[in-house]
mmCIF file of C-alpha atoms and ligand atoms in Angstrom:
data_model
loop_
_atom_site.group_PDB
_atom_site.id
_atom_site.type_symbol
_atom_site.label_atom_id
_atom_site.label_comp_id
_atom_site.label_asym_id
_atom_site.label_seq_id
_atom_site.Cartn_x
_atom_site.Cartn_y
_atom_site.Cartn_z
ATOM 1 C CA UNK A 1 66.841 150.060 177.188
ATOM 2 C CA UNK A 2 64.584 152.358 179.246
ATOM 3 C CA UNK A 3 64.074 151.675 182.922
ATOM 4 C CA UNK A 4 60.555 150.376 182.361
ATOM 5 C CA UNK A 5 61.107 148.081 179.436
ATOM 6 C CA UNK A 6 62.783 144.751 180.134
ATOM 7 C CA UNK A 7 63.755 141.425 178.646
ATOM 8 C CA UNK A 8 61.545 138.523 179.681
ATOM 9 C CA UNK A 9 63.135 135.171 179.157
ATOM 10 C CA UNK A 10 60.718 132.213 179.359
ATOM 11 C CA UNK A 11 61.990 128.664 179.734
ATOM 12 C CA UNK A 12 59.991 125.521 180.375
ATOM 13 C CA UNK A 13 59.991 121.794 179.876
ATOM 14 C CA UNK A 14 58.361 121.010 176.532
ATOM 15 C CA UNK A 15 54.576 120.775 176.951
ATOM 16 C CA UNK A 16 54.307 123.082 179.899
ATOM 17 C CA UNK A 17 52.586 125.947 178.032
ATOM 18 C CA UNK A 18 55.424 128.323 177.150
ATOM 19 C CA UNK A 19 54.212 129.091 173.630
ATOM 20 C CA UNK A 20 50.619 129.557 174.873
ATOM 21 C CA UNK A 21 51.816 131.926 177.629
ATOM 22 C CA UNK A 22 54.113 133.913 175.326
ATOM 23 C CA UNK A 23 51.327 134.280 172.731
ATOM 24 C CA UNK A 24 48.922 135.527 175.359
ATOM 25 C CA UNK A 25 51.350 138.013 176.799
ATOM 26 C CA UNK A 26 52.037 139.541 173.374
ATOM 27 C CA UNK A 27 48.423 139.147 172.119
ATOM 28 C CA UNK A 28 46.767 140.600 175.181
ATOM 29 C CA UNK A 29 48.890 143.744 175.664
ATOM 30 C CA UNK A 30 50.800 146.010 173.284
ATOM 31 C CA UNK A 31 53.338 146.409 176.110
ATOM 32 C CA UNK A 32 54.881 143.094 175.130
ATOM 33 C CA UNK A 33 56.627 142.192 171.847
ATOM 34 C CA UNK A 34 58.242 138.952 170.757
ATOM 35 C CA UNK A 35 61.982 138.998 169.971
ATOM 36 C CA UNK A 36 62.311 137.594 166.442
ATOM 37 C CA UNK A 37 65.585 135.605 166.369
ATOM 38 C CA UNK A 38 68.013 135.273 163.555
ATOM 39 C CA UNK A 39 68.789 131.637 162.597
ATOM 40 C CA UNK A 40 70.760 129.569 160.046
ATOM 41 C CA UNK A 41 68.089 126.880 160.180
ATOM 42 C CA UNK A 42 66.024 126.448 157.021
ATOM 43 C CA UNK A 43 62.374 127.666 157.297
ATOM 44 C CA UNK A 44 59.767 124.984 158.080
ATOM 45 C CA UNK A 45 56.571 124.801 156.101
ATOM 46 C CA UNK A 46 54.476 127.828 156.954
ATOM 47 C CA UNK A 47 57.295 129.833 158.541
ATOM 48 C CA UNK A 48 57.683 133.347 157.192
ATOM 49 C CA UNK A 49 60.911 135.297 157.071
ATOM 50 C CA UNK A 50 60.824 138.308 159.406
ATOM 51 C CA UNK A 51 57.787 136.885 161.311
ATOM 52 C CA UNK A 52 58.890 133.530 162.757
ATOM 53 C CA UNK A 53 62.645 134.109 162.381
ATOM 54 C CA UNK A 54 65.078 136.121 160.330
ATOM 55 C CA UNK A 55 66.492 133.373 158.180
ATOM 56 C CA UNK A 56 70.111 134.017 157.304
ATOM 57 C CA UNK A 57 72.904 131.985 155.824
ATOM 58 C CA UNK A 58 75.968 131.024 157.941
ATOM 59 C CA UNK A 59 78.054 133.835 156.417
ATOM 60 C CA UNK A 60 75.359 136.331 157.192
ATOM 61 C CA UNK A 61 75.129 135.101 160.733
ATOM 62 C CA UNK A 62 78.928 135.324 161.209
ATOM 63 C CA UNK A 63 78.735 138.891 159.932
ATOM 64 C CA UNK A 64 75.973 139.716 162.482
ATOM 65 C CA UNK A 65 78.333 138.343 165.260
ATOM 66 C CA UNK A 66 81.317 140.264 164.016
ATOM 67 C CA UNK A 67 79.336 143.522 163.707
ATOM 68 C CA UNK A 68 77.987 143.133 167.284
ATOM 69 C CA UNK A 69 74.434 142.891 166.033
ATOM 70 C CA UNK A 70 73.452 140.070 168.373
ATOM 71 C CA UNK A 71 72.750 140.381 172.126
ATOM 72 C CA UNK A 72 73.349 136.652 172.517
ATOM 73 C CA UNK A 73 73.849 133.651 170.191
ATOM 74 C CA UNK A 74 74.240 129.947 170.521
ATOM 75 C CA UNK A 75 74.423 126.701 168.508
ATOM 76 C CA UNK A 76 71.307 124.623 169.111
ATOM 77 C CA UNK A 77 70.810 121.268 167.377
ATOM 78 C CA UNK A 78 73.546 122.067 164.872
ATOM 79 C CA UNK A 79 72.095 125.474 163.832
ATOM 80 C CA UNK A 80 72.999 128.983 164.954
ATOM 81 C CA UNK A 81 70.406 131.148 166.627
ATOM 82 C CA UNK A 82 70.772 134.637 168.009
ATOM 83 C CA UNK A 83 68.795 137.608 169.355
ATOM 84 C CA UNK A 84 69.191 140.834 167.264
ATOM 85 C CA UNK A 85 70.116 143.851 169.290
ATOM 86 C CA UNK A 86 68.001 146.060 167.000
ATOM 87 C CA UNK A 87 64.817 144.400 168.417
ATOM 88 C CA UNK A 88 65.714 145.563 171.907
ATOM 89 C CA UNK A 89 66.508 149.123 170.806
ATOM 90 C CA UNK A 90 63.208 149.444 168.941
ATOM 91 C CA UNK A 91 61.241 147.966 171.891
ATOM 92 C CA UNK A 92 63.082 150.116 174.445
ATOM 93 C CA UNK A 93 62.366 153.238 172.408
ATOM 94 C CA UNK A 94 58.683 152.359 172.621
ATOM 95 C CA UNK A 95 58.870 151.278 176.295
ATOM 96 C CA UNK A 96 57.888 147.680 175.413
ATOM 97 C CA UNK A 97 58.930 144.463 177.121
ATOM 98 C CA UNK A 98 60.605 141.906 174.896
ATOM 99 C CA UNK A 99 59.656 138.274 175.266
ATOM 100 C CA UNK A 100 62.403 135.814 174.409
ATOM 101 C CA UNK A 101 62.018 132.158 173.506
ATOM 102 C CA UNK A 102 65.599 131.114 173.590
ATOM 103 C CA UNK A 103 67.624 128.168 174.842
ATOM 104 C CA UNK A 104 69.469 127.941 178.230
ATOM 105 C CA UNK A 105 72.872 129.016 176.723
ATOM 106 C CA UNK A 106 71.196 132.163 175.420
ATOM 107 C CA UNK A 107 69.299 132.684 178.771
ATOM 108 C CA UNK A 108 72.731 132.590 180.570
ATOM 109 C CA UNK A 109 74.137 135.281 178.234
ATOM 110 C CA UNK A 110 71.153 137.511 178.684
ATOM 111 C CA UNK A 111 71.458 137.194 182.498
ATOM 112 C CA UNK A 112 75.145 138.287 182.244
ATOM 113 C CA UNK A 113 74.598 141.098 179.772
ATOM 114 C CA UNK A 114 71.238 142.507 180.894
ATOM 115 C CA UNK A 115 71.062 142.534 184.668
ATOM 116 C CA UNK A 116 67.555 143.824 184.545
ATOM 117 C CA UNK A 117 66.222 140.868 182.524
ATOM 118 C CA UNK A 118 63.562 138.713 184.149
ATOM 119 C CA UNK A 119 64.406 135.002 183.775
ATOM 120 C CA UNK A 120 61.279 132.954 184.396
ATOM 121 C CA UNK A 121 61.159 129.168 184.529
ATOM 122 C CA UNK A 122 57.696 127.689 184.078
ATOM 123 C CA UNK A 123 56.712 124.389 185.672
ATOM 124 C CA UNK A 124 53.688 122.156 184.985
ATOM 125 C CA UNK A 125 51.581 121.563 188.125
ATOM 126 C CA UNK A 126 52.439 117.776 188.082
ATOM 127 C CA UNK A 127 53.635 115.076 185.729
ATOM 128 C CA UNK A 128 50.101 113.803 184.819
ATOM 129 C CA UNK A 129 49.170 117.369 183.673
ATOM 130 C CA UNK A 130 52.427 117.577 181.677
ATOM 131 C CA UNK A 131 51.748 114.272 180.044
ATOM 132 C CA UNK A 132 48.162 115.377 179.223
ATOM 133 C CA UNK A 133 49.376 118.599 177.642
ATOM 134 C CA UNK A 134 52.076 116.773 175.692
ATOM 135 C CA UNK A 135 49.699 114.240 174.326
ATOM 136 C CA UNK A 136 46.451 116.249 174.303
ATOM 137 C CA UNK A 137 46.160 116.455 170.544
ATOM 138 C CA UNK A 138 46.640 112.661 170.318
ATOM 139 C CA UNK A 139 49.065 113.005 167.404
ATOM 140 C CA UNK A 140 52.300 112.177 169.208
ATOM 141 C CA UNK A 141 53.916 108.881 168.306
ATOM 142 C CA UNK A 142 56.084 107.219 170.977
ATOM 143 C CA UNK A 143 59.417 108.277 169.346
ATOM 144 C CA UNK A 144 58.336 111.927 169.337
ATOM 145 C CA UNK A 145 56.953 111.711 172.860
ATOM 146 C CA UNK A 146 60.253 110.188 174.140
ATOM 147 C CA UNK A 147 62.260 113.016 172.436
ATOM 148 C CA UNK A 148 60.068 115.647 174.216
ATOM 149 C CA UNK A 149 60.392 113.847 177.583
ATOM 150 C CA UNK A 150 64.169 113.688 177.162
ATOM 151 C CA UNK A 151 64.323 117.339 176.396
ATOM 152 C CA UNK A 152 62.029 118.074 179.419
ATOM 153 C CA UNK A 153 64.529 116.181 181.589
ATOM 154 C CA UNK A 154 67.367 118.358 180.336
ATOM 155 C CA UNK A 155 65.394 121.556 180.671
ATOM 156 C CA UNK A 156 64.412 120.729 184.306
ATOM 157 C CA UNK A 157 68.077 120.457 185.209
ATOM 158 C CA UNK A 158 68.620 124.260 184.964
ATOM 159 C CA UNK A 159 65.787 125.542 187.166
ATOM 160 C CA UNK A 160 68.163 126.929 189.771
ATOM 161 C CA UNK A 161 69.726 129.320 187.227
ATOM 162 C CA UNK A 162 66.426 131.161 186.943
ATOM 163 C CA UNK A 163 65.346 133.994 189.230
ATOM 164 C CA UNK A 164 61.607 133.148 189.169
ATOM 165 C CA UNK A 165 59.828 129.821 189.046
ATOM 166 C CA UNK A 166 56.114 129.915 188.195
ATOM 167 C CA UNK A 167 53.730 126.956 188.041
ATOM 168 C CA UNK A 168 51.481 127.101 184.982
ATOM 169 C CA UNK A 169 48.317 125.676 186.599
ATOM 170 C CA UNK A 170 45.589 128.142 185.791
ATOM 171 C CA UNK A 171 46.540 130.092 182.675
ATOM 172 C CA UNK A 172 45.198 133.453 183.729
ATOM 173 C CA UNK A 173 46.724 133.223 187.151
ATOM 174 C CA UNK A 174 50.055 132.304 185.621
ATOM 175 C CA UNK A 175 49.817 135.277 183.236
ATOM 176 C CA UNK A 176 49.018 137.586 186.186
ATOM 177 C CA UNK A 177 52.087 136.313 187.972
ATOM 178 C CA UNK A 178 54.376 136.824 185.009
ATOM 179 C CA UNK A 179 53.043 140.402 184.493
ATOM 180 C CA UNK A 180 53.605 140.998 188.224
ATOM 181 C CA UNK A 181 57.201 139.812 187.940
ATOM 182 C CA UNK A 182 57.755 142.071 184.939
ATOM 183 C CA UNK A 183 56.222 145.123 186.653
ATOM 184 C CA UNK A 184 58.242 144.397 189.861
ATOM 185 C CA UNK A 185 55.174 143.673 192.021
ATOM 186 C CA UNK A 186 56.158 140.011 192.454
ATOM 187 C CA UNK A 187 59.573 139.597 193.965
ATOM 188 C CA UNK A 188 61.756 136.505 194.068
ATOM 189 C CA UNK A 189 59.604 133.448 193.612
ATOM 190 C CA UNK A 190 62.288 130.832 193.006
ATOM 191 C CA UNK A 191 62.296 128.774 196.210
ATOM 192 C CA UNK A 192 63.382 125.523 197.707
ATOM 193 C CA UNK A 193 59.860 124.167 197.121
ATOM 194 C CA UNK A 194 60.085 125.003 193.390
ATOM 195 C CA UNK A 195 63.469 123.165 193.197
ATOM 196 C CA UNK A 196 61.945 120.103 194.909
ATOM 197 C CA UNK A 197 59.053 119.985 192.501
ATOM 198 C CA UNK A 198 61.467 120.253 189.623
ATOM 199 C CA UNK A 199 63.426 117.320 191.036
ATOM 200 C CA UNK A 200 60.232 115.316 191.628
ATOM 201 C CA UNK A 201 59.136 115.991 188.036
ATOM 202 C CA UNK A 202 62.500 114.680 186.723
ATOM 203 C CA UNK A 203 62.200 111.559 188.786
ATOM 204 C CA UNK A 204 58.710 110.873 187.526
ATOM 205 C CA UNK A 205 59.518 111.647 183.955
ATOM 206 C CA UNK A 206 62.565 109.342 184.251
ATOM 207 C CA UNK A 207 60.221 106.581 185.582
ATOM 208 C CA UNK A 208 57.779 107.034 182.717
ATOM 209 C CA UNK A 209 60.664 106.779 180.215
ATOM 210 C CA UNK A 210 61.771 103.513 181.709
ATOM 211 C CA UNK A 211 58.310 102.066 181.739
ATOM 212 C CA UNK A 212 55.857 101.413 178.846
ATOM 213 C CA UNK A 213 54.449 104.823 177.977
ATOM 214 C CA UNK A 214 52.354 103.695 175.116
ATOM 215 C CA UNK A 215 49.239 104.473 177.164
ATOM 216 C CA UNK A 216 50.124 108.126 176.695
ATOM 217 C CA UNK A 217 50.518 108.061 172.877
ATOM 218 C CA UNK A 218 47.805 108.506 170.322
ATOM 219 C CA UNK A 219 45.611 109.303 173.355
ATOM 220 C CA UNK A 220 42.518 110.446 171.380
ATOM 221 C CA UNK A 221 42.510 107.905 168.546
HETATM 222 P P1 ADP B 301 55.185 124.402 175.093
HETATM 223 O O1 ADP B 301 55.401 125.572 174.191
HETATM 224 O O2 ADP B 301 55.691 124.683 176.457
HETATM 225 O O3 ADP B 301 55.702 123.172 174.548
HETATM 226 P P2 ADP B 301 52.306 124.768 174.536
HETATM 227 O O4 ADP B 301 52.163 126.233 174.766
HETATM 228 O O5 ADP B 301 52.324 124.263 173.145
HETATM 229 O O6 ADP B 301 53.590 124.203 175.343
HETATM 230 O O7 ADP B 301 51.132 124.023 175.376
HETATM 231 C C1 ADP B 301 51.022 122.640 175.367
HETATM 232 C C2 ADP B 301 49.421 122.340 175.509
HETATM 233 O O8 ADP B 301 49.034 122.618 176.797
HETATM 234 C C3 ADP B 301 48.615 123.148 174.525
HETATM 235 O O9 ADP B 301 47.549 122.277 174.039
HETATM 236 C C4 ADP B 301 48.038 124.225 175.400
HETATM 237 O O10 ADP B 301 46.777 124.709 174.939
HETATM 238 C C5 ADP B 301 47.886 123.565 176.730
HETATM 239 N N1 ADP B 301 48.017 124.480 177.901
HETATM 240 C C6 ADP B 301 49.066 125.391 178.081
HETATM 241 N N2 ADP B 301 48.854 126.051 179.267
HETATM 242 C C7 ADP B 301 47.754 125.514 179.833
HETATM 243 C C8 ADP B 301 46.999 125.774 181.080
HETATM 244 N N3 ADP B 301 47.435 126.618 181.980
HETATM 245 N N4 ADP B 301 45.958 125.046 181.361
HETATM 246 C C9 ADP B 301 45.511 124.095 180.441
HETATM 247 N N5 ADP B 301 46.090 123.801 179.281
HETATM 248 C C10 ADP B 301 47.223 124.496 178.937
HETATM 249 P P1 5GP B 302 63.343 125.761 166.656
HETATM 250 O O1 5GP B 302 64.388 125.523 165.631
HETATM 251 O O2 5GP B 302 62.583 124.508 167.027
HETATM 252 O O3 5GP B 302 62.442 126.976 166.311
HETATM 253 O O4 5GP B 302 64.129 126.236 167.978
HETATM 254 C C1 5GP B 302 65.127 125.372 168.535
HETATM 255 C C2 5GP B 302 65.630 125.964 169.825
HETATM 256 O O5 5GP B 302 66.304 127.173 169.582
HETATM 257 C C3 5GP B 302 64.576 126.340 170.875
HETATM 258 O O6 5GP B 302 65.028 125.814 172.132
HETATM 259 C C4 5GP B 302 64.596 127.810 170.891
HETATM 260 O O7 5GP B 302 64.200 128.300 172.229
HETATM 261 C C5 5GP B 302 65.997 128.095 170.578
HETATM 262 N N1 5GP B 302 66.202 129.515 170.020
HETATM 263 C C6 5GP B 302 65.363 130.128 169.248
HETATM 264 N N2 5GP B 302 65.808 131.372 168.998
HETATM 265 C C7 5GP B 302 66.960 131.506 169.773
HETATM 266 C C8 5GP B 302 67.901 132.578 169.920
HETATM 267 O O8 5GP B 302 67.741 133.747 169.406
HETATM 268 N N3 5GP B 302 68.900 132.341 170.766
HETATM 269 C C9 5GP B 302 69.137 131.118 171.379
HETATM 270 N N4 5GP B 302 70.177 131.066 172.198
HETATM 271 N N5 5GP B 302 68.217 130.130 171.259
HETATM 272 C C10 5GP B 302 67.196 130.294 170.441
#
């Protein structure tokens, strides 16, 4: 990888805006590309091989591991996922930053193997905003909402492993901060305050899960 190009790992509790931010980063500047992972999971409706994922069978995935073709890999929800090394080599040759949407196990491996990688944890401004973003389309039933809240609780547990913590309040400001981190203009932003807000969010989400959260479901019906 060239000195300029770097790996940008984005992690966030479900509903924070990770997908939106990653799409803007890649959509607004040709300096950023998505890393297209390999997976043994079956394609969902609308997913295209080579665009959303490289869909491979378990034997094909094992061969990629054996041949050293993956920078990191992990089992997530019973399927194997991995980041192809070739994506990095192509991006590095073009001086582009690679945006990775990977799980925490993968983020840890990237941190170990690519010391220049930027690991960024995104936080919602507060729990009400998170609930609003999670339920904004009004299509979430309570079981789906509970699943997403439980996964948010797990994700919030690993904040301290990340070098940078950025609050996704105003989208453009958040994008500017991420670009600043990647270019080296923004230095360490993970702080005690960020850890405290992550803990407060966990407490509040825990409370919502214990109470009746039906007021948050089917919000726009
Ligand atoms: P994630 O990938 O983290 O689950 P999404 O990117 O799907 O989250 O965003 C969840 C919802 O929040 C979407 O409706 C998105 O448009 C909205 N959203 C994301 N970031 C912001 C922001 N900074 N301000 C307002 N709405 C946002
Ligand atoms: P999904 O199947 O919903 O697309 O993704 C499930 C999970 O796998 C998400 O948390 C996603 O971030 C993670 N994931 C996707 N690609 C990779 C990858 O290449 N490596 C790792 N470690 N996790 C991945």
